[in-house]
Amino acid sequence: MDNKAFFDSQNEKALKRSRLMYILEAGFEYLIAILVAGTFLAKITTSLGISDNLTGIISSIISLGQIFQLGSLLIKRPKVKGLVIILSVINQLLFLFLYIIPFFEFSCEIKTLIFITAIISAYLIYNVAHPKKINWFMSLIEDSKRGSFTGLKEAVSLLMGMVFTLIMGAVIDIFEAKGEIKTAFLITAVTICALTVLHTLTMLLSVEKEEKDARIKKSGIKNMLAVLKDKNVLKLTLVLSLWLAANSSALPFYGTFQIKELGFSMTFISFLSIAYSIVRIGASFIMGNIADKKGFSTVMKICILISALGYFLNVFTVPSNGYVLYTSFQLLNAVSSAGINSALINLVYDYVSIEKRSDGLAVTQTFAGLVGFFTTLIVSKLVEYIQGNGNMLFGINLYAQQAASLISVIFHLLCFIAIILVVERTMKKITK
């Protein structure tokens, strides 16, 4: 069934409800993601006696989770709603389980093993279901409104996340100050349980477009090979890979840069986080409207240049100007992220045929994720060398993060060129 026939045949009330549910679904999923990442994740690993080094390794393994999206290519069925709901519930219950592990009366080694197994399993299941879920919900949005809709969806998630992070962070701080961190973990587990129920309800209340396609009858392996041979999918994979290489070459090293080299206080870092969210919310609507009028490749080009400017500023960022230049980077990064995150998904919907969209999304994100991961590993060697050499490189006194920022700028420019030469000049937009 094509898009026009689908929208004409569906009850408008059901479609409106489903779109609202999609916005709420994304928001609830984002809140759960917050509780199993960053400082929240670090609180669990610290309580389990997991070292900082092992925590870093666990985070690196998690970043490789996108490779599991290839598993979604093997799933071929006319309707995926039931399967996505089941996998999502299992995934989120495993996240909840992470906060229960500290209560076990096992040795540190056994609890660490259980923790690693649970979190890897959770991300494996999440990444298998994710492309199918995105394809399900995005098929409910008219093509001419995808830009503004995804902008609204992201803005709502960010607003929810800002308030939620402050509340849950305060809860953990209060109980940790009392020496009752396990009470905070229990409250967080209950919170995840409540969010899981709400998240599940949003999916249950959403309609689904049935895929009537001959490819469903083919084997998963044949479908996978067909997608891997699709030139448009491969070209989009190149663009996404260059973008992730641009971010992965510098952004992972900015956390310690803020605290150690630039000497930012946690209060100021919190201010930066809030400012980032506020700017990104406003930019999401602007970029969404531009996308609907000019297309997502235009949004990508604009945002890549804005992002490149931000990273270029960090080439010159030192303690004496850190408050000004790094804040400028943070705000520019917020604007660029508002458009790029939406554009990367929607470019697949622009240039990949309907029957290959879900699989195309899985392929691009899988291989690009691998590129991003190995880029970080390679650049980390340079960072280690510069810091071990007294912040010197080729006789020039500089911080390792400055060199990493320069590498990022180069990848940004390569990505910009790829958008023009590979996407706009050689790819044909799919007629819906």
Short mmCIF file of C-alpha atoms in Angstrom, two decimals:
data_model
loop_
_atom_site.label_atom_id
_atom_site.label_comp_id
_atom_site.label_asym_id
_atom_site.label_seq_id
_atom_site.Cartn_x
_atom_site.Cartn_y
_atom_site.Cartn_z
CA MET A 1 0.00 0.00 0.00
CA ASP A 2 1.47 3.36 -0.99
CA ASN A 3 1.56 6.36 1.35
CA LYS A 4 -1.37 8.22 -0.22
CA ALA A 5 -3.66 5.19 -0.16
CA PHE A 6 -2.66 4.46 3.42
CA PHE A 7 -3.40 7.96 4.69
CA ASP A 8 -6.66 8.13 2.76
CA SER A 9 -7.85 4.81 4.16
CA GLN A 10 -6.94 5.36 7.79
CA ASN A 11 -9.16 7.00 10.35
CA GLU A 12 -7.67 10.47 10.86
CA LYS A 13 -8.35 10.29 14.57
CA ALA A 14 -6.33 7.06 14.86
CA LEU A 15 -3.44 8.60 12.92
CA LYS A 16 -3.39 11.73 15.08
CA ARG A 17 -3.40 9.57 18.20
CA SER A 18 -0.56 7.44 16.85
CA ARG A 19 1.57 10.48 16.03
CA LEU A 20 1.05 11.82 19.54
CA MET A 21 1.93 8.39 20.91
CA TYR A 22 5.13 8.40 18.83
CA ILE A 23 6.18 11.71 20.40
CA LEU A 24 5.49 10.35 23.89
CA GLU A 25 7.12 6.99 23.07
CA ALA A 26 10.33 8.74 22.07
CA GLY A 27 10.21 10.84 25.22
CA PHE A 28 9.72 7.92 27.62
CA GLU A 29 12.43 5.91 25.86
CA TYR A 30 14.79 8.88 26.17
CA LEU A 31 14.16 9.14 29.92
CA ILE A 32 15.03 5.48 30.39
CA ALA A 33 18.17 5.94 28.28
CA ILE A 34 19.25 8.79 30.57
CA LEU A 35 19.12 6.48 33.59
CA VAL A 36 21.48 3.93 32.04
CA ALA A 37 24.13 6.29 30.68
CA GLY A 38 26.64 8.90 31.80
CA THR A 39 26.84 9.70 35.50
CA PHE A 40 23.83 7.51 36.31
CA LEU A 41 25.57 4.47 34.85
CA ALA A 42 28.77 5.44 36.65
CA LYS A 43 26.92 5.41 39.98
CA ILE A 44 25.98 1.77 39.46
CA THR A 45 29.44 0.67 38.33
CA THR A 46 31.06 2.50 41.24
CA SER A 47 28.75 0.81 43.74
CA LEU A 48 29.67 -2.56 42.22
CA GLY A 49 33.37 -1.84 42.59
CA ILE A 50 33.94 -1.71 38.83
CA SER A 51 37.06 0.29 37.97
CA ASP A 52 37.01 3.45 35.85
CA ASN A 53 39.00 1.62 33.20
CA LEU A 54 36.51 -1.25 32.98
CA THR A 55 33.63 1.24 32.98
CA GLY A 56 35.23 2.87 29.96
CA ILE A 57 35.56 -0.49 28.24
CA ILE A 58 31.90 -1.26 28.96
CA SER A 59 30.91 2.10 27.46
CA SER A 60 32.97 1.32 24.35
CA ILE A 61 31.26 -2.05 23.99
CA ILE A 62 27.88 -0.34 24.29
CA SER A 63 28.82 2.07 21.49
CA LEU A 64 29.31 -0.98 19.29
CA GLY A 65 25.73 -2.05 19.95
CA GLN A 66 24.59 -0.71 16.61
CA ILE A 67 26.21 -3.69 14.92
CA PHE A 68 23.35 -5.74 16.37
CA GLN A 69 20.98 -3.81 14.09
CA LEU A 70 22.03 -6.20 11.37
CA GLY A 71 19.90 -8.75 13.21
CA SER A 72 16.80 -6.75 12.27
CA LEU A 73 17.49 -7.53 8.60
CA LEU A 74 16.64 -11.16 9.32
CA ILE A 75 13.17 -10.23 10.60
CA LYS A 76 10.66 -10.20 7.75
CA ARG A 77 6.98 -10.04 8.59
CA PRO A 78 4.05 -7.89 7.38
CA LYS A 79 3.48 -6.49 10.88
CA VAL A 80 6.14 -5.84 13.52
CA LYS A 81 4.17 -4.06 16.26
CA GLY A 82 3.82 -7.08 18.55
CA LEU A 83 7.46 -8.12 18.19
CA VAL A 84 8.75 -4.58 18.76
CA ILE A 85 6.66 -4.23 21.92
CA ILE A 86 7.90 -7.55 23.34
CA LEU A 87 11.55 -6.78 22.58
CA SER A 88 11.21 -3.26 24.00
CA VAL A 89 9.75 -4.53 27.27
CA ILE A 90 12.53 -7.12 27.64
CA ASN A 91 15.15 -4.48 26.85
CA GLN A 92 13.82 -2.04 29.44
CA LEU A 93 13.39 -4.71 32.12
CA LEU A 94 17.07 -5.56 31.65
CA PHE A 95 17.88 -1.87 32.18
CA LEU A 96 15.79 -1.97 35.37
CA PHE A 97 17.69 -5.11 36.43
CA LEU A 98 20.96 -3.14 36.39
CA TYR A 99 19.75 -1.21 39.45
CA ILE A 100 18.84 -4.45 41.26
CA ILE A 101 22.28 -6.05 40.90
CA PRO A 102 23.84 -3.98 43.76
CA PHE A 103 21.39 -5.70 46.16
CA PHE A 104 22.76 -9.17 45.37
CA GLU A 105 24.89 -10.87 48.01
CA PHE A 106 27.48 -12.07 45.51
CA SER A 107 31.16 -11.34 45.11
CA CYS A 108 32.23 -8.24 43.21
CA GLU A 109 33.45 -10.39 40.31
CA ILE A 110 30.13 -12.23 39.93
CA LYS A 111 28.08 -9.04 40.16
CA THR A 112 30.34 -7.43 37.56
CA LEU A 113 29.86 -10.39 35.23
CA ILE A 114 26.07 -10.25 35.70
CA PHE A 115 26.10 -6.50 35.07
CA ILE A 116 28.12 -6.76 31.83
CA THR A 117 25.94 -9.62 30.57
CA ALA A 118 22.73 -7.73 31.34
CA ILE A 119 23.74 -4.43 29.76
CA ILE A 120 25.12 -6.02 26.59
CA SER A 121 21.96 -8.16 26.28
CA ALA A 122 19.80 -5.06 26.76
CA TYR A 123 21.53 -3.15 23.96
CA LEU A 124 21.55 -6.19 21.69
CA ILE A 125 17.76 -6.49 21.98
CA TYR A 126 17.29 -2.73 21.66
CA ASN A 127 19.28 -2.53 18.43
CA VAL A 128 17.48 -5.48 16.85
CA ALA A 129 14.10 -3.82 17.47
CA HIS A 130 15.09 -0.19 16.82
CA PRO A 131 15.07 -0.09 12.97
CA LYS A 132 11.73 -1.87 12.87
CA LYS A 133 10.22 0.51 15.40
CA ILE A 134 11.50 3.61 13.59
CA ASN A 135 10.17 2.32 10.26
CA TRP A 136 6.80 1.51 11.85
CA PHE A 137 6.31 4.97 13.35
CA MET A 138 7.85 6.99 10.52
CA SER A 139 5.46 5.30 8.06
CA LEU A 140 2.64 7.06 9.95
CA ILE A 141 4.05 10.51 9.08
CA GLU A 142 3.31 12.15 5.75
CA ASP A 143 6.50 12.74 3.78
CA SER A 144 5.93 16.49 3.49
CA LYS A 145 5.75 16.81 7.29
CA ARG A 146 8.62 14.57 8.43
CA GLY A 147 10.97 17.48 9.08
CA SER A 148 8.69 19.53 11.33
CA PHE A 149 7.38 16.40 13.06
CA THR A 150 10.82 15.04 13.98
CA GLY A 151 11.79 18.51 15.18
CA LEU A 152 8.79 18.59 17.49
CA LYS A 153 9.46 15.05 18.70
CA GLU A 154 13.06 15.85 19.57
CA ALA A 155 12.12 19.11 21.31
CA VAL A 156 9.58 17.33 23.54
CA SER A 157 12.14 14.65 24.46
CA LEU A 158 14.74 17.26 25.36
CA LEU A 159 12.29 19.21 27.51
CA MET A 160 11.27 16.05 29.34
CA GLY A 161 14.92 15.09 29.75
CA MET A 162 15.94 18.45 31.24
CA VAL A 163 13.37 18.29 34.03
CA PHE A 164 13.79 14.55 34.56
CA THR A 165 17.60 14.72 34.85
CA LEU A 166 17.39 17.45 37.50
CA ILE A 167 14.85 15.49 39.55
CA MET A 168 16.58 12.11 39.37
CA GLY A 169 20.00 13.65 39.89
CA ALA A 170 18.71 15.37 43.03
CA VAL A 171 17.19 12.11 44.30
CA ILE A 172 20.50 10.28 43.98
CA ASP A 173 22.46 13.16 45.52
CA ILE A 174 20.11 13.32 48.54
CA PHE A 175 20.23 9.63 49.35
CA GLU A 176 23.94 9.31 48.58
CA ALA A 177 24.64 12.13 51.04
CA LYS A 178 22.77 10.08 53.65
CA GLY A 179 24.79 6.98 52.81
CA GLU A 180 21.68 5.32 51.40
CA ILE A 181 22.64 4.95 47.73
CA LYS A 182 20.77 1.63 47.47
CA THR A 183 17.54 3.43 48.34
CA ALA A 184 18.21 5.75 45.42
CA PHE A 185 18.79 2.69 43.21
CA LEU A 186 15.47 1.21 44.31
CA ILE A 187 13.63 4.45 43.51
CA THR A 188 15.33 4.55 40.10
CA ALA A 189 14.33 0.93 39.41
CA VAL A 190 10.70 1.73 40.26
CA THR A 191 10.91 4.79 37.99
CA ILE A 192 12.16 2.67 35.08
CA CYS A 193 9.32 0.23 35.71
CA ALA A 194 6.75 3.05 35.55
CA LEU A 195 8.36 4.46 32.38
CA THR A 196 8.32 0.99 30.81
CA VAL A 197 4.58 0.73 31.41
CA LEU A 198 3.98 4.17 29.90
CA HIS A 199 6.28 3.42 26.96
CA THR A 200 4.47 0.16 26.26
CA LEU A 201 1.07 1.87 26.36
CA THR A 202 2.15 4.40 23.73
CA MET A 203 2.96 1.55 21.35
CA LEU A 204 -0.20 -0.40 22.13
CA LEU A 205 -2.30 2.68 21.33
CA SER A 206 -0.60 3.22 17.96
CA VAL A 207 -1.80 1.86 14.63
CA GLU A 208 0.51 0.07 12.21
CA LYS A 209 0.83 0.11 8.45
CA GLU A 210 1.05 -3.42 7.10
CA GLU A 211 3.89 -4.03 4.67
CA LYS A 212 2.65 -6.00 1.67
CA ASP A 213 5.88 -6.66 -0.13
CA ALA A 214 7.34 -9.64 -1.96
CA ARG A 215 10.60 -9.24 -0.07
CA ILE A 216 8.87 -10.41 3.10
CA LYS A 217 8.61 -13.85 1.53
CA LYS A 218 12.32 -14.00 0.79
CA SER A 219 14.86 -15.32 3.24
CA GLY A 220 16.50 -12.88 5.63
CA ILE A 221 19.92 -13.57 4.09
CA LYS A 222 18.68 -12.67 0.60
CA ASN A 223 17.14 -9.47 1.94
CA MET A 224 20.38 -8.56 3.65
CA LEU A 225 22.41 -9.12 0.49
CA ALA A 226 19.94 -7.06 -1.54
CA VAL A 227 20.30 -4.12 0.84
CA LEU A 228 24.10 -4.40 0.96
CA LYS A 229 24.13 -4.16 -2.86
CA ASP A 230 21.91 -1.08 -2.93
CA LYS A 231 24.09 1.82 -4.13
CA ASN A 232 22.00 4.46 -2.36
CA VAL A 233 22.34 2.62 0.95
CA LEU A 234 26.12 2.37 0.49
CA LYS A 235 26.44 6.06 -0.34
CA LEU A 236 24.42 7.07 2.70
CA THR A 237 26.60 4.75 4.78
CA LEU A 238 29.65 6.69 3.56
CA VAL A 239 28.11 10.02 4.58
CA LEU A 240 27.02 8.79 8.00
CA SER A 241 30.44 7.17 8.56
CA LEU A 242 32.24 10.45 7.85
CA TRP A 243 29.88 12.28 10.19
CA LEU A 244 30.42 9.82 13.03
CA ALA A 245 34.17 9.88 12.41
CA ALA A 246 34.03 13.69 12.74
CA ASN A 247 32.33 13.45 16.12
CA SER A 248 34.12 10.37 17.40
CA SER A 249 37.56 11.85 16.79
CA ALA A 250 37.09 14.61 19.37
CA LEU A 251 33.85 14.59 21.37
CA PRO A 252 34.71 11.52 23.53
CA PHE A 253 37.74 13.41 24.89
CA TYR A 254 35.93 16.63 25.79
CA GLY A 255 34.63 15.35 29.14
CA THR A 256 38.04 15.26 30.79
CA PHE A 257 39.05 18.37 28.80
CA GLN A 258 36.39 20.42 30.57
CA ILE A 259 37.30 19.19 34.05
CA LYS A 260 41.07 18.88 33.89
CA GLU A 261 42.60 21.19 31.30
CA LEU A 262 39.92 23.91 31.24
CA GLY A 263 39.14 23.63 34.96
CA PHE A 264 35.35 23.92 34.68
CA SER A 265 33.32 23.35 37.82
CA MET A 266 30.47 20.83 37.83
CA THR A 267 28.07 23.74 38.31
CA PHE A 268 29.29 25.40 35.13
CA ILE A 269 29.16 22.09 33.24
CA SER A 270 25.54 21.68 34.38
CA PHE A 271 24.83 25.18 33.07
CA LEU A 272 26.33 24.21 29.72
CA SER A 273 24.10 21.14 29.57
CA ILE A 274 20.95 23.17 30.22
CA ALA A 275 21.98 25.84 27.70
CA TYR A 276 22.64 23.10 25.14
CA SER A 277 19.15 21.64 25.60
CA ILE A 278 17.41 25.01 25.38
CA VAL A 279 19.21 26.00 22.17
CA ARG A 280 18.70 22.58 20.63
CA ILE A 281 14.96 22.70 21.33
CA GLY A 282 14.60 26.02 19.49
CA ALA A 283 16.84 24.88 16.64
CA SER A 284 14.86 21.65 16.21
CA PHE A 285 11.80 23.56 15.00
CA ILE A 286 13.83 25.80 12.70
CA MET A 287 15.73 22.91 11.13
CA GLY A 288 12.53 20.89 10.77
CA ASN A 289 10.87 23.69 8.80
CA ILE A 290 13.94 24.10 6.59
CA ALA A 291 13.92 20.36 5.91
CA ASP A 292 10.27 20.38 4.83
CA LYS A 293 10.92 23.29 2.43
CA LYS A 294 14.46 22.65 1.17
CA GLY A 295 15.11 18.98 1.91
CA PHE A 296 17.22 17.06 4.41
CA SER A 297 20.43 17.21 2.38
CA THR A 298 20.28 21.00 2.65
CA VAL A 299 19.84 20.72 6.41
CA MET A 300 22.81 18.35 6.56
CA LYS A 301 25.06 20.81 4.72
CA ILE A 302 24.04 23.73 6.93
CA CYS A 303 24.49 21.76 10.14
CA ILE A 304 27.81 20.21 9.12
CA LEU A 305 29.27 23.68 8.51
CA ILE A 306 27.91 24.94 11.85
CA SER A 307 29.35 21.91 13.62
CA ALA A 308 32.69 22.32 11.84
CA LEU A 309 32.88 25.90 13.07
CA GLY A 310 32.31 24.74 16.63
CA TYR A 311 35.09 22.16 16.48
CA PHE A 312 37.36 24.69 14.75
CA LEU A 313 36.95 27.01 17.74
CA ASN A 314 38.14 24.19 19.99
CA VAL A 315 41.39 23.99 18.03
CA PHE A 316 42.21 27.27 19.80
CA THR A 317 40.50 26.57 23.14
CA VAL A 318 42.80 26.89 26.20
CA PRO A 319 42.13 27.72 29.87
CA SER A 320 42.45 31.48 29.29
CA ASN A 321 39.60 31.56 26.77
CA GLY A 322 37.87 28.27 27.62
CA TYR A 323 34.69 29.75 29.09
CA VAL A 324 34.02 31.74 25.93
CA LEU A 325 35.20 29.37 23.19
CA TYR A 326 33.96 26.10 24.70
CA THR A 327 30.58 27.65 25.48
CA SER A 328 30.42 28.80 21.86
CA PHE A 329 31.23 25.27 20.72
CA GLN A 330 28.49 23.84 22.96
CA LEU A 331 25.86 26.17 21.53
CA LEU A 332 26.94 25.61 17.92
CA ASN A 333 26.94 21.87 18.57
CA ALA A 334 23.37 22.13 19.89
CA VAL A 335 22.19 23.84 16.70
CA SER A 336 23.93 21.35 14.42
CA SER A 337 22.71 18.31 16.37
CA ALA A 338 19.12 19.56 16.14
CA GLY A 339 19.20 19.19 12.39
CA ILE A 340 21.65 16.38 11.75
CA ASN A 341 20.09 13.75 14.01
CA SER A 342 16.80 14.09 12.15
CA ALA A 343 18.40 14.43 8.71
CA LEU A 344 20.48 11.27 9.00
CA ILE A 345 17.37 9.13 9.45
CA ASN A 346 15.24 11.03 6.96
CA LEU A 347 17.87 10.86 4.21
CA VAL A 348 17.28 7.11 4.26
CA TYR A 349 13.56 7.79 3.77
CA ASP A 350 14.35 10.19 0.91
CA TYR A 351 16.76 8.01 -1.04
CA VAL A 352 15.97 4.40 -0.17
CA SER A 353 12.92 2.59 -1.57
CA ILE A 354 10.07 1.92 0.86
CA GLU A 355 10.66 -1.82 1.11
CA LYS A 356 14.33 -1.33 2.02
CA ARG A 357 14.05 1.56 4.47
CA SER A 358 14.15 -0.40 7.71
CA ASP A 359 17.04 -2.56 6.51
CA GLY A 360 18.81 0.42 4.98
CA LEU A 361 18.64 2.25 8.30
CA ALA A 362 20.13 -0.77 10.06
CA VAL A 363 22.99 -1.11 7.57
CA THR A 364 23.97 2.57 7.59
CA GLN A 365 23.93 2.86 11.37
CA THR A 366 25.75 -0.45 11.88
CA PHE A 367 28.73 0.22 9.66
CA ALA A 368 28.92 3.90 10.56
CA GLY A 369 28.90 2.94 14.24
CA LEU A 370 31.89 0.70 13.66
CA VAL A 371 33.73 3.51 11.88
CA GLY A 372 33.01 5.86 14.78
CA PHE A 373 34.22 3.34 17.34
CA PHE A 374 37.52 2.60 15.59
CA THR A 375 38.07 6.30 14.93
CA THR A 376 37.93 6.91 18.66
CA LEU A 377 40.39 4.07 19.29
CA ILE A 378 42.87 5.44 16.75
CA VAL A 379 42.65 9.05 17.93
CA SER A 380 42.98 7.87 21.55
CA LYS A 381 46.51 6.73 20.70
CA LEU A 382 47.34 10.25 19.50
CA VAL A 383 45.79 11.74 22.63
CA GLU A 384 47.83 9.36 24.78
CA TYR A 385 51.03 10.25 22.88
CA ILE A 386 50.54 14.04 23.16
CA GLN A 387 49.70 13.89 26.86
CA GLY A 388 52.61 11.55 27.52
CA ASN A 389 54.92 13.95 25.67
CA GLY A 390 54.08 16.88 27.94
CA ASN A 391 51.37 18.28 25.64
CA MET A 392 53.79 18.63 22.74
CA LEU A 393 53.35 17.61 19.08
CA PHE A 394 55.96 18.35 16.39
CA GLY A 395 57.52 20.87 18.74
CA ILE A 396 54.23 22.70 19.21
CA ASN A 397 52.79 23.14 22.69
CA LEU A 398 49.09 22.17 22.57
CA TYR A 399 46.50 20.08 24.35
CA ALA A 400 45.62 16.69 22.91
CA GLN A 401 42.00 17.75 22.52
CA GLN A 402 43.07 20.65 20.29
CA ALA A 403 44.73 18.21 17.89
CA ALA A 404 41.68 15.93 18.04
CA SER A 405 39.46 18.93 17.21
CA LEU A 406 41.52 19.65 14.10
CA ILE A 407 41.08 16.05 12.93
CA SER A 408 37.35 16.44 13.52
CA VAL A 409 37.23 19.57 11.33
CA ILE A 410 38.89 17.63 8.48
CA PHE A 411 36.28 14.87 8.71
CA HIS A 412 33.52 17.50 8.77
CA LEU A 413 34.78 18.97 5.49
CA LEU A 414 35.01 15.52 3.91
CA CYS A 415 31.42 14.83 4.97
CA PHE A 416 30.28 18.15 3.49
CA ILE A 417 31.96 17.30 0.18
CA ALA A 418 30.38 13.82 0.23
CA ILE A 419 26.91 15.34 0.64
CA ILE A 420 27.43 17.44 -2.49
CA LEU A 421 29.24 14.92 -4.69
CA VAL A 422 27.72 11.64 -3.51
CA VAL A 423 24.21 12.47 -2.33
CA GLU A 424 23.03 15.48 -4.30
CA ARG A 425 24.75 14.77 -7.62
CA THR A 426 24.59 11.01 -7.97
CA MET A 427 21.61 9.80 -5.94
CA LYS A 428 18.08 9.75 -7.24
CA LYS A 429 15.32 10.61 -4.83
CA ILE A 430 12.78 7.82 -4.46
CA THR A 431 9.31 8.68 -5.73
CA LYS A 432 6.80 7.76 -3.06
#
